[in-house]
Short mmCIF file of C-alpha atoms in Angstrom, two decimals:
data_model
loop_
_atom_site.label_atom_id
_atom_site.label_comp_id
_atom_site.label_asym_id
_atom_site.label_seq_id
_atom_site.Cartn_x
_atom_site.Cartn_y
_atom_site.Cartn_z
CA MET A 1 8.65 30.12 3.83
CA ALA A 2 8.09 28.20 7.16
CA ARG A 3 4.26 26.73 7.88
CA LEU A 4 4.34 28.81 11.13
CA ALA A 5 5.04 32.34 9.37
CA LEU A 6 2.99 31.39 6.30
CA ARG A 7 -0.09 31.03 8.75
CA SER A 8 0.77 34.05 10.71
CA LEU A 9 0.89 36.04 7.37
CA LEU A 10 -2.97 35.08 6.32
CA THR A 11 -4.54 35.39 10.00
CA VAL A 12 -6.56 38.19 10.17
CA PRO A 13 -7.20 39.56 13.94
CA VAL A 14 -11.03 40.60 14.18
CA ALA A 15 -12.14 42.96 16.78
CA GLY A 16 -14.72 40.77 19.22
CA ALA A 17 -13.01 37.47 18.54
CA ALA A 18 -12.68 36.95 22.44
CA LEU A 19 -16.36 35.67 22.66
CA ALA A 20 -15.88 34.53 26.24
CA GLY A 21 -11.95 35.39 27.43
CA PRO A 22 -9.04 34.84 25.45
CA ALA A 23 -9.03 30.98 26.11
CA ALA A 24 -12.43 30.38 24.91
CA ALA A 25 -11.82 32.51 21.66
CA GLN A 26 -8.43 30.79 20.93
CA ALA A 27 -9.53 27.45 21.38
CA PRO A 28 -12.02 27.35 18.35
CA ALA A 29 -9.56 28.90 16.12
CA ASP A 30 -7.00 26.29 16.85
CA ARG A 31 -9.80 23.87 16.02
CA VAL A 32 -10.15 25.32 12.56
CA ASP A 33 -6.43 25.57 11.61
CA ALA A 34 -6.30 21.73 12.58
CA ALA A 35 -9.37 21.20 10.37
CA PHE A 36 -7.33 22.91 7.49
CA ALA A 37 -3.93 21.83 8.01
CA ARG A 38 -3.49 19.57 5.05
CA LEU A 39 -4.46 22.40 2.93
CA ALA A 40 -1.84 24.66 4.29
CA GLY A 41 1.44 25.27 3.22
CA PRO A 42 3.00 26.58 0.04
CA ALA A 43 3.00 23.48 -2.05
CA THR A 44 -0.96 23.14 -2.22
CA PRO A 45 -4.03 25.30 -3.01
CA GLY A 46 -6.22 25.84 -0.05
CA CYS A 47 -9.22 27.65 1.17
CA ALA A 48 -10.03 30.81 3.27
CA VAL A 49 -12.77 30.55 6.02
CA GLY A 50 -14.68 33.23 7.54
CA VAL A 51 -17.09 32.95 10.90
CA ALA A 52 -19.34 35.58 12.15
CA ARG A 53 -21.28 35.38 15.27
CA GLY A 54 -24.34 38.11 15.75
CA GLY A 55 -23.54 39.48 12.82
CA GLN A 56 -20.00 40.48 13.56
CA PRO A 57 -16.95 38.50 12.05
CA VAL A 58 -15.09 36.68 14.73
CA LEU A 59 -12.50 34.71 12.42
CA GLN A 60 -11.19 35.17 8.93
CA ARG A 61 -8.26 33.06 7.75
CA ALA A 62 -6.73 31.57 4.95
CA TYR A 63 -4.33 28.69 3.73
CA GLY A 64 -2.46 27.22 0.94
CA MET A 65 -1.76 28.98 -2.19
CA ALA A 66 -4.17 30.99 -4.40
CA ASP A 67 -1.47 30.74 -7.34
CA LEU A 68 1.33 27.69 -7.56
CA GLU A 69 2.88 29.21 -10.54
CA GLY A 70 3.03 32.92 -9.11
CA ASP A 71 3.77 31.65 -5.25
CA ARG A 72 0.82 33.83 -4.17
CA PRO A 73 -0.71 32.66 -0.83
CA ASN A 74 -4.42 32.57 -0.20
CA THR A 75 -5.57 35.46 1.89
CA PRO A 76 -8.94 36.23 3.47
CA GLU A 77 -9.12 38.81 0.60
CA THR A 78 -8.36 36.46 -2.20
CA VAL A 79 -11.39 36.16 -4.78
CA PHE A 80 -12.59 32.47 -5.16
CA GLU A 81 -15.64 31.35 -7.32
CA ALA A 82 -18.48 30.23 -5.00
CA GLY A 83 -20.08 27.65 -7.34
CA SER A 84 -23.78 26.98 -6.49
CA VAL A 85 -23.73 29.26 -3.55
CA THR A 86 -24.50 31.34 -6.20
CA LYS A 87 -27.81 30.25 -6.50
CA GLN A 88 -29.28 32.47 -3.27
CA VAL A 89 -27.72 35.49 -4.97
CA THR A 90 -29.70 35.00 -8.35
CA ALA A 91 -32.83 33.89 -6.18
CA ALA A 92 -32.60 37.18 -4.39
CA ALA A 93 -32.47 38.96 -7.50
CA VAL A 94 -35.79 37.23 -8.51
CA VAL A 95 -37.51 38.16 -5.37
CA LEU A 96 -36.67 41.56 -5.41
CA LEU A 97 -38.46 42.01 -8.85
CA ALA A 98 -41.31 39.99 -7.64
CA LEU A 99 -41.65 42.90 -4.92
CA ASP A 100 -41.43 45.47 -7.29
CA GLY A 101 -44.12 44.25 -8.85
CA ARG A 102 -42.76 43.10 -12.19
CA PHE A 103 -44.15 39.69 -11.87
CA ALA A 104 -45.36 36.97 -9.38
CA LEU A 105 -43.45 34.00 -8.40
CA GLU A 106 -46.34 31.96 -9.62
CA ASP A 107 -46.32 33.48 -13.38
CA ASP A 108 -45.93 31.38 -16.42
CA ALA A 109 -41.84 31.82 -16.82
CA ARG A 110 -42.55 31.81 -20.57
CA ARG A 111 -43.70 35.44 -20.36
CA TRP A 112 -40.16 36.20 -19.68
CA LEU A 113 -38.73 32.96 -21.21
CA PRO A 114 -40.51 32.22 -24.60
CA GLU A 115 -37.50 29.95 -25.70
CA LEU A 116 -39.01 27.40 -23.02
CA PRO A 117 -41.33 24.71 -24.86
CA ARG A 118 -44.83 24.46 -23.62
CA TYR A 119 -45.56 21.50 -21.63
CA GLU A 120 -48.51 19.81 -20.39
CA ARG A 121 -48.31 22.20 -17.24
CA PRO A 122 -46.87 25.45 -17.19
CA ILE A 123 -43.53 26.33 -15.82
CA THR A 124 -43.81 29.22 -12.90
CA ILE A 125 -41.00 31.25 -11.73
CA ARG A 126 -41.07 29.44 -8.36
CA HIS A 127 -40.48 26.04 -10.21
CA LEU A 128 -37.22 27.39 -11.33
CA LEU A 129 -36.57 28.87 -8.21
CA THR A 130 -36.79 25.42 -6.40
CA HIS A 131 -35.78 22.84 -8.67
CA THR A 132 -39.24 21.38 -9.43
CA SER A 133 -39.79 22.25 -13.03
CA GLY A 134 -38.39 19.20 -14.28
CA LEU A 135 -36.26 20.51 -16.77
CA ARG A 136 -32.99 18.73 -17.33
CA ASP A 137 -29.56 19.81 -16.23
CA TRP A 138 -28.38 21.90 -19.07
CA GLY A 139 -24.75 20.75 -18.42
CA SER A 140 -25.59 17.08 -18.20
CA VAL A 141 -27.44 17.31 -21.44
CA ALA A 142 -24.19 19.05 -22.81
CA ALA A 143 -22.29 16.19 -21.54
CA LEU A 144 -24.47 13.91 -23.68
CA THR A 145 -23.55 15.91 -26.77
CA GLY A 146 -20.13 14.52 -25.92
CA TRP A 147 -18.92 18.22 -24.65
CA PRO A 148 -19.43 18.30 -20.95
CA ARG A 149 -18.79 21.73 -19.07
CA GLY A 150 -15.38 22.32 -18.95
CA THR A 151 -14.47 21.20 -22.49
CA ARG A 152 -16.23 23.56 -24.36
CA ALA A 153 -16.49 27.46 -23.72
CA TYR A 154 -20.39 27.88 -23.12
CA ALA A 155 -22.36 31.05 -23.21
CA THR A 156 -25.86 32.02 -22.24
CA PRO A 157 -27.07 31.35 -26.22
CA ASP A 158 -25.57 28.06 -25.65
CA MET A 159 -27.56 27.03 -22.47
CA LEU A 160 -30.89 28.84 -23.94
CA ALA A 161 -30.42 26.33 -27.20
CA ILE A 162 -29.69 23.42 -25.15
CA VAL A 163 -32.79 24.03 -22.61
CA ALA A 164 -35.07 25.22 -25.94
CA ARG A 165 -34.51 21.53 -27.60
CA GLN A 166 -35.88 19.49 -24.64
CA ARG A 167 -39.13 18.46 -25.71
CA THR A 168 -39.98 16.52 -22.68
CA LEU A 169 -39.00 17.01 -19.10
CA ASN A 170 -37.73 14.57 -16.34
CA TYR A 171 -41.08 14.66 -14.69
CA PRO A 172 -44.59 16.18 -14.95
CA VAL A 173 -43.92 19.98 -13.56
CA GLY A 174 -44.00 20.37 -9.86
CA ASP A 175 -44.20 16.61 -9.10
CA HIS A 176 -40.61 15.89 -7.75
CA TYR A 177 -37.39 18.19 -6.75
CA SER A 178 -34.44 17.35 -9.05
CA TYR A 179 -31.53 19.90 -8.87
CA THR A 180 -31.18 21.35 -12.23
CA ASN A 181 -28.74 24.43 -13.24
CA SER A 182 -31.16 25.13 -16.04
CA GLY A 183 -33.28 26.91 -13.68
CA TYR A 184 -31.31 29.18 -12.39
CA SER A 185 -29.20 29.93 -15.58
CA LEU A 186 -32.88 30.59 -16.86
CA LEU A 187 -33.60 32.94 -13.87
CA ALA A 188 -30.38 35.29 -14.82
CA VAL A 189 -31.63 35.88 -18.05
CA LEU A 190 -35.04 36.59 -16.59
CA VAL A 191 -33.93 39.20 -14.30
CA GLU A 192 -32.22 41.01 -17.42
CA ARG A 193 -35.74 40.86 -19.70
CA ALA A 194 -37.64 41.71 -16.50
CA SER A 195 -35.44 44.83 -15.20
CA GLY A 196 -34.05 46.06 -18.44
CA MET A 197 -30.63 45.81 -17.08
CA PRO A 198 -27.60 43.73 -17.47
CA PHE A 199 -27.72 40.85 -14.75
CA ALA A 200 -24.38 42.18 -13.40
CA GLU A 201 -25.65 45.69 -13.08
CA PHE A 202 -29.00 44.62 -11.51
CA THR A 203 -27.17 42.57 -8.72
CA ARG A 204 -24.37 45.33 -8.42
CA THR A 205 -27.06 48.37 -7.58
CA ARG A 206 -29.65 46.43 -5.65
CA LEU A 207 -27.67 44.02 -3.76
CA PHE A 208 -23.57 43.99 -4.00
CA ALA A 209 -23.45 47.83 -3.20
CA PRO A 210 -25.72 48.33 -0.59
CA LEU A 211 -24.55 45.23 1.59
CA GLY A 212 -21.08 46.33 1.19
CA MET A 213 -19.79 43.55 -1.17
CA ALA A 214 -17.12 45.31 -2.65
CA SER A 215 -15.13 42.18 -3.78
CA THR A 216 -18.13 40.67 -5.34
CA GLN A 217 -18.62 40.39 -9.23
CA TRP A 218 -19.54 37.81 -11.70
CA ARG A 219 -17.69 35.58 -14.27
CA ASP A 220 -19.84 36.46 -17.06
CA ASP A 221 -16.75 36.69 -19.36
CA TYR A 222 -14.40 34.14 -18.41
CA THR A 223 -11.59 35.97 -20.53
CA ARG A 224 -11.81 38.94 -17.69
CA ILE A 225 -8.98 39.60 -15.81
CA VAL A 226 -9.77 39.40 -12.00
CA LYS A 227 -7.44 40.96 -9.79
CA GLY A 228 -6.64 39.00 -6.66
CA ARG A 229 -8.32 35.52 -7.97
CA ALA A 230 -7.38 32.21 -6.67
CA ILE A 231 -6.78 29.97 -9.68
CA ALA A 232 -8.54 26.51 -9.59
CA TYR A 233 -6.48 23.43 -9.37
CA GLU A 234 -7.31 19.67 -9.24
CA PRO A 235 -4.79 16.76 -8.45
CA ALA A 236 -2.84 15.61 -11.43
CA ALA A 237 -3.73 12.06 -10.87
CA PRO A 238 -7.14 10.13 -9.20
CA GLY A 239 -7.30 9.78 -5.59
CA PRO A 240 -5.86 11.98 -2.91
CA ALA A 241 -3.39 14.43 -3.69
CA ALA A 242 -0.80 12.94 -1.62
CA SER A 243 1.81 13.19 -4.55
CA GLY A 244 1.67 17.16 -4.43
CA ALA A 245 0.99 17.29 -8.08
CA PHE A 246 -1.96 19.71 -9.36
CA ARG A 247 -3.02 20.67 -12.82
CA LEU A 248 -5.33 23.78 -13.58
CA ASP A 249 -9.12 23.21 -13.24
CA MET A 250 -11.03 26.41 -14.27
CA PRO A 251 -14.38 27.13 -15.36
CA PHE A 252 -13.89 28.49 -19.15
CA GLU A 253 -17.64 29.42 -19.44
CA SER A 254 -19.76 32.55 -19.47
CA VAL A 255 -23.06 31.31 -18.28
CA VAL A 256 -24.11 32.65 -14.68
CA GLY A 257 -26.95 32.53 -12.37
CA ASN A 258 -26.50 28.94 -11.50
CA GLY A 259 -22.94 29.90 -10.52
CA GLY A 260 -20.27 32.17 -11.64
CA LEU A 261 -20.18 34.36 -8.39
CA LEU A 262 -16.68 35.54 -7.64
CA THR A 263 -16.43 36.62 -4.22
CA THR A 264 -14.54 36.53 -0.74
CA VAL A 265 -15.63 34.89 2.50
CA GLY A 266 -15.93 38.56 4.02
CA ASP A 267 -18.45 39.38 1.43
CA LEU A 268 -20.15 36.08 1.91
CA LEU A 269 -20.44 36.93 5.67
CA ARG A 270 -22.06 40.30 4.78
CA TRP A 271 -24.63 38.51 2.45
CA THR A 272 -25.92 36.02 4.49
CA GLN A 273 -26.27 38.43 7.35
CA ASN A 274 -29.01 40.58 5.49
CA LEU A 275 -30.53 36.78 5.20
CA GLU A 276 -31.05 37.32 8.71
CA THR A 277 -31.94 41.01 9.11
CA GLY A 278 -33.48 41.66 5.62
CA ALA A 279 -31.56 45.32 5.68
CA VAL A 280 -32.16 44.65 2.04
CA GLY A 281 -35.48 43.58 1.07
CA GLY A 282 -37.00 43.66 4.49
CA PRO A 283 -39.60 41.03 5.98
CA ARG A 284 -41.46 39.72 2.55
CA PHE A 285 -38.04 39.26 0.81
CA LEU A 286 -36.77 37.19 3.96
CA ALA A 287 -39.88 35.24 3.94
CA ALA A 288 -39.93 34.53 0.13
CA MET A 289 -36.09 33.48 0.36
CA HIS A 290 -37.13 31.14 2.96
CA ARG A 291 -40.16 29.72 1.85
CA GLN A 292 -39.77 25.88 1.33
CA ALA A 293 -41.57 24.64 -2.04
CA ARG A 294 -44.46 22.40 -1.88
CA LEU A 295 -44.93 19.52 -4.71
CA THR A 296 -48.10 18.74 -6.28
CA SER A 297 -48.52 15.91 -3.66
CA GLY A 298 -48.72 18.58 -0.89
CA ARG A 299 -45.13 17.31 0.42
CA GLN A 300 -42.83 20.21 1.64
CA ILE A 301 -39.15 19.91 0.28
CA GLU A 302 -35.94 21.18 1.85
CA TYR A 303 -35.50 23.52 -0.78
CA ALA A 304 -36.22 27.32 -0.76
CA SER A 305 -34.93 30.07 -2.87
CA GLY A 306 -31.46 29.12 -3.80
CA LEU A 307 -31.45 27.72 -0.15
CA PHE A 308 -31.32 24.31 1.74
CA VAL A 309 -33.47 24.56 5.12
CA THR A 310 -32.39 21.44 6.89
CA SER A 311 -30.38 21.01 10.04
CA TRP A 312 -26.93 19.91 11.49
CA ARG A 313 -26.49 18.10 14.77
CA GLY A 314 -30.16 18.73 15.46
CA ILE A 315 -30.15 22.32 14.89
CA PRO A 316 -31.46 24.32 12.41
CA GLU A 317 -29.41 25.37 9.53
CA VAL A 318 -29.82 27.22 6.19
CA SER A 319 -27.02 26.64 3.71
CA HIS A 320 -25.92 25.57 0.24
CA SER A 321 -22.75 24.01 -1.09
CA GLY A 322 -20.82 25.01 -4.59
CA SER A 323 -18.79 23.21 -7.12
CA THR A 324 -17.61 24.57 -10.17
CA GLY A 325 -14.24 23.46 -11.93
CA GLY A 326 -11.35 23.13 -9.24
CA TYR A 327 -13.50 25.57 -7.02
CA ARG A 328 -15.37 24.34 -3.93
CA ALA A 329 -17.63 26.24 -1.29
CA PHE A 330 -19.91 26.30 1.54
CA LEU A 331 -22.12 28.69 3.27
CA ALA A 332 -24.27 27.79 6.26
CA ARG A 333 -25.96 30.05 8.74
CA TYR A 334 -27.46 28.60 12.12
CA PRO A 335 -30.16 31.01 13.23
CA GLN A 336 -30.63 29.89 16.76
CA GLN A 337 -26.95 30.62 17.75
CA ARG A 338 -26.67 33.73 14.87
CA VAL A 339 -23.60 31.69 13.72
CA THR A 340 -22.73 31.86 10.30
CA VAL A 341 -19.81 29.99 8.19
CA ALA A 342 -18.22 30.70 4.72
CA VAL A 343 -15.70 28.22 3.25
CA LEU A 344 -14.19 28.87 -0.20
CA CYS A 345 -11.49 26.61 -1.81
CA ASN A 346 -9.59 26.55 -4.85
CA ALA A 347 -8.65 22.73 -4.40
CA ALA A 348 -10.90 20.34 -6.04
CA HIS A 349 -10.19 17.68 -3.28
CA ALA A 350 -10.99 20.01 -0.47
CA ASN A 351 -14.52 18.95 0.69
CA ALA A 352 -15.86 22.36 1.64
CA THR A 353 -19.24 21.08 3.28
CA ALA A 354 -17.16 18.78 5.62
CA LEU A 355 -14.86 21.56 6.40
CA ALA A 356 -17.31 24.09 7.27
CA HIS A 357 -19.12 21.68 9.50
CA GLN A 358 -15.81 21.21 11.47
CA VAL A 359 -15.80 24.75 12.02
CA ALA A 360 -19.36 25.18 12.96
CA ASP A 361 -18.77 22.41 15.47
CA ALA A 362 -16.16 24.55 16.82
CA TYR A 363 -18.35 27.82 17.53
CA LEU A 364 -21.85 26.45 18.09
CA GLY A 365 -20.97 25.96 21.73
CA ASP A 366 -23.34 23.24 23.38
CA ALA A 367 -25.60 22.62 20.84
CA PRO A 368 -26.77 18.97 20.32
CA THR A 369 -23.42 16.92 19.54
CA ASP A 370 -24.89 13.13 19.60
CA VAL A 371 -25.83 11.47 16.43
CA ALA A 372 -28.89 10.14 18.44
CA THR A 373 -30.01 13.77 18.82
CA ARG A 374 -29.55 14.72 15.27
CA ALA A 375 -31.51 11.66 14.00
CA ALA A 376 -34.60 12.47 16.45
CA ALA A 377 -34.61 16.04 14.94
CA THR A 378 -34.20 15.51 11.72
CA GLY A 379 -35.40 11.91 10.86
CA ALA A 380 -32.21 11.10 9.30
CA THR A 381 -29.17 9.06 10.26
CA GLY A 382 -26.27 10.57 9.17
CA GLY A 383 -24.17 7.85 7.41
CA ASP A 384 -25.99 5.16 9.03
CA THR A 385 -29.04 2.74 8.43
CA THR A 386 -31.45 1.66 10.48
CA GLY A 387 -33.79 -1.46 10.70
CA ALA A 388 -33.34 -3.56 7.51
CA VAL A 389 -30.67 -3.18 5.44
CA PRO A 390 -30.88 -4.07 1.30
CA PRO A 391 -29.06 -7.27 0.51
CA ALA A 392 -25.84 -6.89 -1.50
CA GLY A 393 -26.79 -6.76 -5.06
CA LEU A 394 -27.89 -4.62 -8.03
CA TYR A 395 -31.07 -2.19 -7.83
CA ARG A 396 -32.69 0.01 -10.07
CA ASP A 397 -34.02 3.32 -8.94
CA VAL A 398 -37.70 3.26 -10.34
CA ARG A 399 -38.08 7.01 -10.38
CA THR A 400 -34.79 7.87 -12.42
CA GLY A 401 -33.40 4.86 -13.84
CA ALA A 402 -30.15 5.04 -12.17
CA ALA A 403 -28.19 2.36 -10.92
CA LEU A 404 -27.12 1.35 -7.18
CA ARG A 405 -24.64 -1.16 -6.29
CA VAL A 406 -25.03 -2.62 -2.44
CA ALA A 407 -21.93 -4.05 -1.29
CA GLY A 408 -21.49 -5.40 2.40
CA THR A 409 -24.03 -5.57 5.10
CA ARG A 410 -23.98 -1.52 6.26
CA GLY A 411 -25.84 -0.66 3.02
CA PRO A 412 -26.29 2.80 1.63
CA ALA A 413 -26.62 5.78 3.71
CA GLY A 414 -30.30 6.34 4.63
CA ARG A 415 -33.36 4.38 6.51
CA TRP A 416 -34.72 1.46 4.63
CA VAL A 417 -37.82 -0.30 4.57
CA ALA A 418 -38.52 -3.59 2.68
CA GLN A 419 -42.01 -3.72 0.98
CA GLN A 420 -43.65 -6.91 -0.78
CA ALA A 421 -44.56 -6.14 -4.36
CA PRO A 422 -46.84 -7.74 -6.38
CA GLY A 423 -45.87 -11.50 -7.21
CA GLY A 424 -43.88 -11.69 -4.16
CA ARG A 425 -40.82 -9.54 -5.20
CA THR A 426 -39.30 -7.60 -2.28
CA THR A 427 -38.39 -3.69 -3.30
CA TRP A 428 -36.75 -1.58 -1.02
CA LEU A 429 -37.77 1.95 -0.06
CA ARG A 430 -35.23 4.53 0.91
CA LEU A 431 -36.69 7.08 3.17
CA ALA A 432 -35.14 10.77 3.26
CA ALA A 433 -35.14 13.29 6.19
CA ASP A 434 -37.58 15.64 4.29
CA GLY A 435 -39.93 13.08 3.72
CA ASP A 436 -39.30 11.72 0.21
CA THR A 437 -39.58 8.29 -0.72
CA VAL A 438 -37.81 6.38 -3.32
CA ARG A 439 -38.25 2.91 -4.37
CA TYR A 440 -35.60 0.45 -5.57
CA GLU A 441 -36.25 -2.79 -7.14
CA PRO A 442 -33.27 -5.84 -7.20
CA MET A 443 -32.47 -6.67 -10.84
CA ALA A 444 -30.86 -9.73 -11.84
CA PRO A 445 -27.37 -8.94 -13.14
CA ALA A 446 -26.91 -9.98 -17.16
CA THR A 447 -23.99 -11.54 -18.56
CA PRO A 448 -24.84 -10.84 -22.54
CA THR A 449 -23.19 -13.05 -25.12
CA ALA A 450 -21.50 -11.70 -28.33
CA ARG A 451 -24.50 -12.76 -30.21
CA ASP A 452 -26.71 -10.48 -27.61
CA LEU A 453 -24.36 -7.53 -27.94
CA ALA A 454 -24.54 -7.63 -31.72
CA ALA A 455 -28.52 -6.61 -31.39
CA TYR A 456 -27.46 -3.32 -29.70
CA ALA A 457 -25.00 -2.15 -32.53
CA GLY A 458 -25.88 0.65 -34.62
CA ARG A 459 -26.06 4.51 -34.77
CA TRP A 460 -28.24 6.42 -31.94
CA ARG A 461 -29.81 9.75 -32.25
CA SER A 462 -31.27 12.34 -29.80
CA GLU A 463 -33.11 15.27 -30.91
CA ASP A 464 -33.21 16.57 -27.41
CA ALA A 465 -29.38 16.53 -27.34
CA GLU A 466 -28.63 17.12 -30.98
CA ALA A 467 -26.21 14.19 -30.87
CA THR A 468 -25.66 10.94 -32.50
CA TRP A 469 -23.53 7.84 -30.52
CA GLN A 470 -22.54 4.92 -31.93
CA VAL A 471 -22.59 1.49 -30.24
CA ARG A 472 -20.49 -1.44 -31.61
CA ALA A 473 -19.93 -4.86 -30.47
CA ALA A 474 -16.06 -6.03 -30.30
CA GLY A 475 -16.19 -9.64 -29.30
CA ASP A 476 -17.66 -9.88 -25.67
CA THR A 477 -17.58 -6.18 -25.30
CA LEU A 478 -19.82 -3.56 -25.94
CA LEU A 479 -18.43 -0.12 -26.99
CA LEU A 480 -20.12 3.27 -26.72
CA ARG A 481 -18.48 6.20 -29.21
CA ASP A 482 -19.53 9.59 -28.15
CA PRO A 483 -20.01 12.55 -31.03
CA ARG A 484 -16.06 13.38 -30.53
CA GLY A 485 -15.05 9.84 -31.31
CA ARG A 486 -14.16 8.66 -28.00
CA GLU A 487 -14.98 5.31 -26.81
CA THR A 488 -15.89 3.78 -23.68
CA PRO A 489 -16.63 0.09 -22.52
CA LEU A 490 -20.37 -0.54 -21.49
CA VAL A 491 -20.38 -2.64 -18.47
CA PRO A 492 -23.25 -4.89 -18.24
CA ALA A 493 -25.96 -4.14 -15.50
CA TRP A 494 -29.18 -5.86 -15.95
CA ARG A 495 -30.89 -7.11 -19.26
CA ASP A 496 -30.78 -4.57 -22.14
CA ALA A 497 -28.82 -2.04 -19.63
CA PHE A 498 -25.26 -1.30 -19.06
CA THR A 499 -23.52 1.52 -17.34
CA ALA A 500 -20.80 4.01 -18.59
CA ALA A 501 -19.38 7.38 -16.85
CA GLY A 502 -22.29 7.69 -14.32
CA THR A 503 -24.86 7.03 -16.89
CA VAL A 504 -27.21 3.82 -17.27
CA TRP A 505 -27.59 3.16 -20.87
CA ARG A 506 -30.87 1.27 -21.44
CA PHE A 507 -32.10 -0.53 -24.73
CA GLU A 508 -35.92 -1.07 -25.22
CA ARG A 509 -37.52 -3.31 -27.47
CA ASP A 510 -40.50 -3.54 -29.25
CA ALA A 511 -43.44 -6.22 -29.20
CA ALA A 512 -41.53 -8.40 -31.37
CA GLY A 513 -38.10 -8.34 -29.40
CA ARG A 514 -36.48 -5.86 -31.75
CA VAL A 515 -34.01 -3.24 -29.85
CA VAL A 516 -35.47 -0.13 -31.22
CA ARG A 517 -34.84 2.72 -28.43
CA LEU A 518 -31.99 3.79 -26.12
CA VAL A 519 -32.56 5.59 -23.31
CA ALA A 520 -29.92 7.39 -21.11
CA SER A 521 -30.59 7.99 -17.31
CA GLN A 522 -28.11 9.77 -14.82
CA ASP A 523 -28.91 12.13 -11.85
CA ARG A 524 -29.99 15.17 -13.59
CA VAL A 525 -31.41 13.54 -16.87
CA TRP A 526 -33.89 10.82 -16.08
CA ALA A 527 -34.54 9.28 -19.35
CA MET A 528 -33.15 10.89 -22.65
CA PRO A 529 -34.29 9.00 -25.57
CA PHE A 530 -32.39 7.86 -28.67
CA THR A 531 -33.62 6.10 -31.86
CA ARG A 532 -32.04 4.69 -34.49
CA SER A 533 -30.59 6.88 -36.97
#
């Protein structure tokens, strides 16, 4: 099928698309086509995109294939999985129940979720809504068992068992923000228990049906047949999908709440319009959904209830991205311009966020466009750094224990400030747009000898992960074996610390200098302890 013919089949004319005459309406549509050009045609998975202005759809188009085996193209009616865009739907269900008087958002979540351990401070429902609970991400913990998401068919009882084993948190409840799917998976369970209805039934009757979201449902049984669903794919080889070879990358799990929403771009436009009008829920619902969280320090963060309240190009943006298996998604609303953009993709190599922003740029008119304006409005600098730049080298995130390698002269994105630490040592502060400050300390790279490596060898057990990992030295290489028997080289970082697969594995010593503990740190698991077994 010729590409022109394919595109014409997948384009849906929408009444009212001519915003300021035919030429003005056509130019944005051409820009949208150009943005998705590499994802169009019969040999690649692709995306669907929808745009609304003033609550009315002005564009719905689709590109690429929904099913490469069946030669079925994507259309605007194709069903995709929305990844973490789902979280705002789960949050809405929770807020509706709070408005019903079933609970208060400040209530201890253990009232409905007794599986949660008792921590020094209670985890409230609002903490779960805003990623401020300190709970480790259940999927990241699952990876530390040797079985990451996608390698085993996880269901809700598995998620609950993982969360229930977490005797410690990433940080004291409420002190920080750390994105965790645990909170939203738990909230789906809470909705069921507080409403007395299955989560799918509650959301259908209270949200989807009233809003006319006829194509939206849940992947709460991954074996269920879903008519019109796009199959998710990833490139068959690492790097850009230049070879044109793909393989399936489907989310074979039945945990929802954190993700699992099956929907279309048209239904997402209907959904986010309600976040502007409050037709379902009313003004109190809108206020609760958009209320940004405050940490115990008093600092307000960008995250509200399943929504990031930020800006793009210097104008307000309410948005969320999503990624599950090979699906990618982004949903954004620009309240001042009353423009909404929804992007759903079945291609893992598609950057839905960047694509959505290109579409937004085509429809935002004379909104601020220069980097300086955006920086002034948000306090951020995009991909640039201002002022001081950390010198090339190895650094440790003091909060999470994660490693950062700086190469070249530009440094990583963000605004950096050098600060003298006691003893004359220079540490670096990374200043985020929402006021967060993360400290990085420079670390001297380590080159351990074969004798040094031998001290780390042994079996290491974590009760929180319910897993045992083995470490062995093979000459001048340290190898880490997961519970499934797969070995990975540990790359030396600083003294007693190594990296592998996005995780820092740090060995700790007692007063006599003996290696007695292993700690795993990553973005969503800040310090998982392992002891010798």
